[in-house]
Amino acid sequence: MSSEGAESNQSRRPKNTAFRQQRLPAWQPILTAKSVLPIFIVIGVIFIPLGVVLVITSNNIVEVEIDYTDCTPVPGSSLLPTCKDMLKVDPKSSCRCDLQFEVPRDMTVSATDSPSD
């Protein structure tokens, strides 16, 4: 009986390999100026132009901020003078108002930005 118990213990043990016993050697790179500087320069060459493109693109964005708190409702949609007053009386109601505004810069759409049909 003792030999059967010994066999069952041995059969449950993992194989005695370096991988199974987690004894694999680790890779430990030696970082020197000769190995780090070229990598740093290559990454810079890749990401500096990408950053320039992103800055130029973000500078071309046209942002218009319109405050419509005191918007006058479309005639016939409300008896109150502003939509703000109407929503104070009935928060679940809707108020339609039309605003006209001017965009300060030209917003051109390039061929790559146009939606495809």
PDB file of C-alpha atoms in Angstrom:
ATOM      1  CA  MET A   1       0.000   0.000   0.000  1.00  0.00           C
ATOM      2  CA  SER A   2       2.814   2.365   0.726  1.00  0.00           C
ATOM      3  CA  SER A   3       4.253   1.784  -2.756  1.00  0.00           C
ATOM      4  CA  GLU A   4       0.880   2.685  -4.355  1.00  0.00           C
ATOM      5  CA  GLY A   5       0.784   5.971  -2.402  1.00  0.00           C
ATOM      6  CA  ALA A   6       4.323   6.791  -3.492  1.00  0.00           C
ATOM      7  CA  GLU A   7       3.453   6.135  -7.142  1.00  0.00           C
ATOM      8  CA  SER A   8       0.390   8.391  -7.008  1.00  0.00           C
ATOM      9  CA  ASN A   9       2.461  11.234  -5.506  1.00  0.00           C
ATOM     10  CA  GLN A  10       5.067  10.910  -8.243  1.00  0.00           C
ATOM     11  CA  SER A  11       2.481  10.852 -11.019  1.00  0.00           C
ATOM     12  CA  ARG A  12       1.024  14.190  -9.861  1.00  0.00           C
ATOM     13  CA  ARG A  13       4.363  15.956  -9.907  1.00  0.00           C
ATOM     14  CA  PRO A  14       5.192  18.035 -12.992  1.00  0.00           C
ATOM     15  CA  LYS A  15       8.012  16.889 -15.230  1.00  0.00           C
ATOM     16  CA  ASN A  16      11.426  18.014 -14.134  1.00  0.00           C
ATOM     17  CA  THR A  17      12.109  20.460 -16.979  1.00  0.00           C
ATOM     18  CA  ALA A  18      13.450  24.001 -16.714  1.00  0.00           C
ATOM     19  CA  PHE A  19      10.231  25.416 -18.159  1.00  0.00           C
ATOM     20  CA  ARG A  20       7.897  23.500 -15.858  1.00  0.00           C
ATOM     21  CA  GLN A  21      10.030  24.206 -12.799  1.00  0.00           C
ATOM     22  CA  GLN A  22      10.369  27.905 -13.774  1.00  0.00           C
ATOM     23  CA  ARG A  23      14.144  27.858 -13.912  1.00  0.00           C
ATOM     24  CA  LEU A  24      14.539  29.506 -17.319  1.00  0.00           C
ATOM     25  CA  PRO A  25      17.325  32.053 -17.601  1.00  0.00           C
ATOM     26  CA  ALA A  26      16.122  35.660 -17.815  1.00  0.00           C
ATOM     27  CA  TRP A  27      17.259  38.066 -20.508  1.00  0.00           C
ATOM     28  CA  GLN A  28      19.009  41.000 -18.894  1.00  0.00           C
ATOM     29  CA  PRO A  29      19.919  43.645 -21.468  1.00  0.00           C
ATOM     30  CA  ILE A  30      22.958  45.775 -20.812  1.00  0.00           C
ATOM     31  CA  LEU A  31      21.969  49.370 -21.538  1.00  0.00           C
ATOM     32  CA  THR A  32      24.833  51.480 -22.817  1.00  0.00           C
ATOM     33  CA  ALA A  33      24.904  54.827 -24.576  1.00  0.00           C
ATOM     34  CA  LYS A  34      25.723  53.061 -27.861  1.00  0.00           C
ATOM     35  CA  SER A  35      22.564  50.970 -27.636  1.00  0.00           C
ATOM     36  CA  VAL A  36      20.138  53.508 -26.135  1.00  0.00           C
ATOM     37  CA  LEU A  37      20.912  56.671 -28.145  1.00  0.00           C
ATOM     38  CA  PRO A  38      20.178  55.219 -31.609  1.00  0.00           C
ATOM     39  CA  ILE A  39      16.867  53.840 -30.379  1.00  0.00           C
ATOM     40  CA  PHE A  40      16.001  57.203 -28.812  1.00  0.00           C
ATOM     41  CA  ILE A  41      16.887  59.045 -32.029  1.00  0.00           C
ATOM     42  CA  VAL A  42      14.819  56.668 -34.193  1.00  0.00           C
ATOM     43  CA  ILE A  43      11.793  57.109 -31.930  1.00  0.00           C
ATOM     44  CA  GLY A  44      12.265  60.883 -32.067  1.00  0.00           C
ATOM     45  CA  VAL A  45      12.494  60.856 -35.865  1.00  0.00           C
ATOM     46  CA  ILE A  46       9.227  58.933 -36.002  1.00  0.00           C
ATOM     47  CA  PHE A  47       7.218  60.891 -33.436  1.00  0.00           C
ATOM     48  CA  ILE A  48       8.376  64.507 -33.996  1.00  0.00           C
ATOM     49  CA  PRO A  49       6.786  64.732 -37.485  1.00  0.00           C
ATOM     50  CA  LEU A  50       3.675  63.036 -36.117  1.00  0.00           C
ATOM     51  CA  GLY A  51       3.485  65.667 -33.370  1.00  0.00           C
ATOM     52  CA  VAL A  52       3.934  68.492 -35.892  1.00  0.00           C
ATOM     53  CA  VAL A  53       1.080  67.119 -38.013  1.00  0.00           C
ATOM     54  CA  LEU A  54      -1.171  66.867 -34.942  1.00  0.00           C
ATOM     55  CA  VAL A  55      -0.391  70.451 -33.850  1.00  0.00           C
ATOM     56  CA  ILE A  56      -1.079  71.831 -37.335  1.00  0.00           C
ATOM     57  CA  THR A  57      -4.338  69.879 -37.524  1.00  0.00           C
ATOM     58  CA  SER A  58      -5.492  71.044 -34.106  1.00  0.00           C
ATOM     59  CA  ASN A  59      -4.703  74.673 -34.988  1.00  0.00           C
ATOM     60  CA  ASN A  60      -7.022  74.411 -38.010  1.00  0.00           C
ATOM     61  CA  ILE A  61     -10.044  73.468 -35.914  1.00  0.00           C
ATOM     62  CA  VAL A  62     -12.796  76.090 -35.867  1.00  0.00           C
ATOM     63  CA  GLU A  63     -14.637  76.226 -32.566  1.00  0.00           C
ATOM     64  CA  VAL A  64     -17.808  78.268 -32.190  1.00  0.00           C
ATOM     65  CA  GLU A  65     -19.355  78.756 -28.767  1.00  0.00           C
ATOM     66  CA  ILE A  66     -22.946  79.947 -28.707  1.00  0.00           C
ATOM     67  CA  ASP A  67     -24.842  80.783 -25.531  1.00  0.00           C
ATOM     68  CA  TYR A  68     -28.530  80.114 -26.106  1.00  0.00           C
ATOM     69  CA  THR A  69     -29.691  80.516 -22.514  1.00  0.00           C
ATOM     70  CA  ASP A  70     -31.768  83.594 -23.366  1.00  0.00           C
ATOM     71  CA  CYS A  71     -32.926  82.313 -26.739  1.00  0.00           C
ATOM     72  CA  THR A  72     -36.232  83.707 -27.957  1.00  0.00           C
ATOM     73  CA  PRO A  73     -38.613  80.891 -28.927  1.00  0.00           C
ATOM     74  CA  VAL A  74     -39.933  80.496 -32.450  1.00  0.00           C
ATOM     75  CA  PRO A  75     -43.290  82.323 -32.723  1.00  0.00           C
ATOM     76  CA  GLY A  76     -46.133  80.035 -31.718  1.00  0.00           C
ATOM     77  CA  SER A  77     -43.972  77.547 -29.786  1.00  0.00           C
ATOM     78  CA  SER A  78     -44.175  79.298 -26.401  1.00  0.00           C
ATOM     79  CA  LEU A  79     -46.101  82.018 -24.627  1.00  0.00           C
ATOM     80  CA  LEU A  80     -43.131  82.964 -22.445  1.00  0.00           C
ATOM     81  CA  PRO A  81     -40.394  85.367 -23.598  1.00  0.00           C
ATOM     82  CA  THR A  82     -37.460  82.906 -23.403  1.00  0.00           C
ATOM     83  CA  CYS A  83     -36.987  79.151 -23.489  1.00  0.00           C
ATOM     84  CA  LYS A  84     -35.253  79.418 -20.110  1.00  0.00           C
ATOM     85  CA  ASP A  85     -38.474  80.774 -18.562  1.00  0.00           C
ATOM     86  CA  MET A  86     -40.559  78.074 -20.200  1.00  0.00           C
ATOM     87  CA  LEU A  87     -38.303  75.284 -18.906  1.00  0.00           C
ATOM     88  CA  LYS A  88     -38.510  76.744 -15.382  1.00  0.00           C
ATOM     89  CA  VAL A  89     -42.300  76.398 -15.514  1.00  0.00           C
ATOM     90  CA  ASP A  90     -42.332  72.927 -17.130  1.00  0.00           C
ATOM     91  CA  PRO A  91     -38.954  71.127 -17.189  1.00  0.00           C
ATOM     92  CA  LYS A  92     -40.304  68.271 -19.314  1.00  0.00           C
ATOM     93  CA  SER A  93     -41.475  70.556 -22.105  1.00  0.00           C
ATOM     94  CA  SER A  94     -39.460  71.363 -25.189  1.00  0.00           C
ATOM     95  CA  CYS A  95     -38.765  74.761 -26.645  1.00  0.00           C
ATOM     96  CA  ARG A  96     -37.658  75.443 -30.182  1.00  0.00           C
ATOM     97  CA  CYS A  97     -35.574  78.467 -30.963  1.00  0.00           C
ATOM     98  CA  ASP A  98     -33.650  79.426 -34.087  1.00  0.00           C
ATOM     99  CA  LEU A  99     -30.276  81.114 -33.791  1.00  0.00           C
ATOM    100  CA  GLN A 100     -28.246  82.677 -36.539  1.00  0.00           C
ATOM    101  CA  PHE A 101     -24.511  82.861 -36.143  1.00  0.00           C
ATOM    102  CA  GLU A 102     -21.393  83.497 -38.164  1.00  0.00           C
ATOM    103  CA  VAL A 103     -18.340  81.295 -38.231  1.00  0.00           C
ATOM    104  CA  PRO A 104     -15.230  83.451 -37.765  1.00  0.00           C
ATOM    105  CA  ARG A 105     -13.051  81.475 -40.216  1.00  0.00           C
ATOM    106  CA  ASP A 106     -13.585  79.504 -43.376  1.00  0.00           C
ATOM    107  CA  MET A 107     -14.314  75.832 -42.748  1.00  0.00           C
ATOM    108  CA  THR A 108     -13.158  74.057 -45.886  1.00  0.00           C
ATOM    109  CA  VAL A 109     -13.599  70.353 -46.365  1.00  0.00           C
ATOM    110  CA  SER A 110     -10.837  68.548 -48.210  1.00  0.00           C
ATOM    111  CA  ALA A 111     -11.458  65.621 -50.530  1.00  0.00           C
ATOM    112  CA  THR A 112     -10.315  63.167 -47.869  1.00  0.00           C
ATOM    113  CA  ASP A 113     -12.734  64.591 -45.268  1.00  0.00           C
ATOM    114  CA  SER A 114     -15.878  64.415 -47.401  1.00  0.00           C
ATOM    115  CA  PRO A 115     -18.312  61.652 -46.449  1.00  0.00           C
ATOM    116  CA  SER A 116     -18.437  58.753 -48.865  1.00  0.00           C
ATOM    117  CA  ASP A 117     -21.802  57.957 -50.452  1.00  0.00           C
TER     118      ASP A 117
END
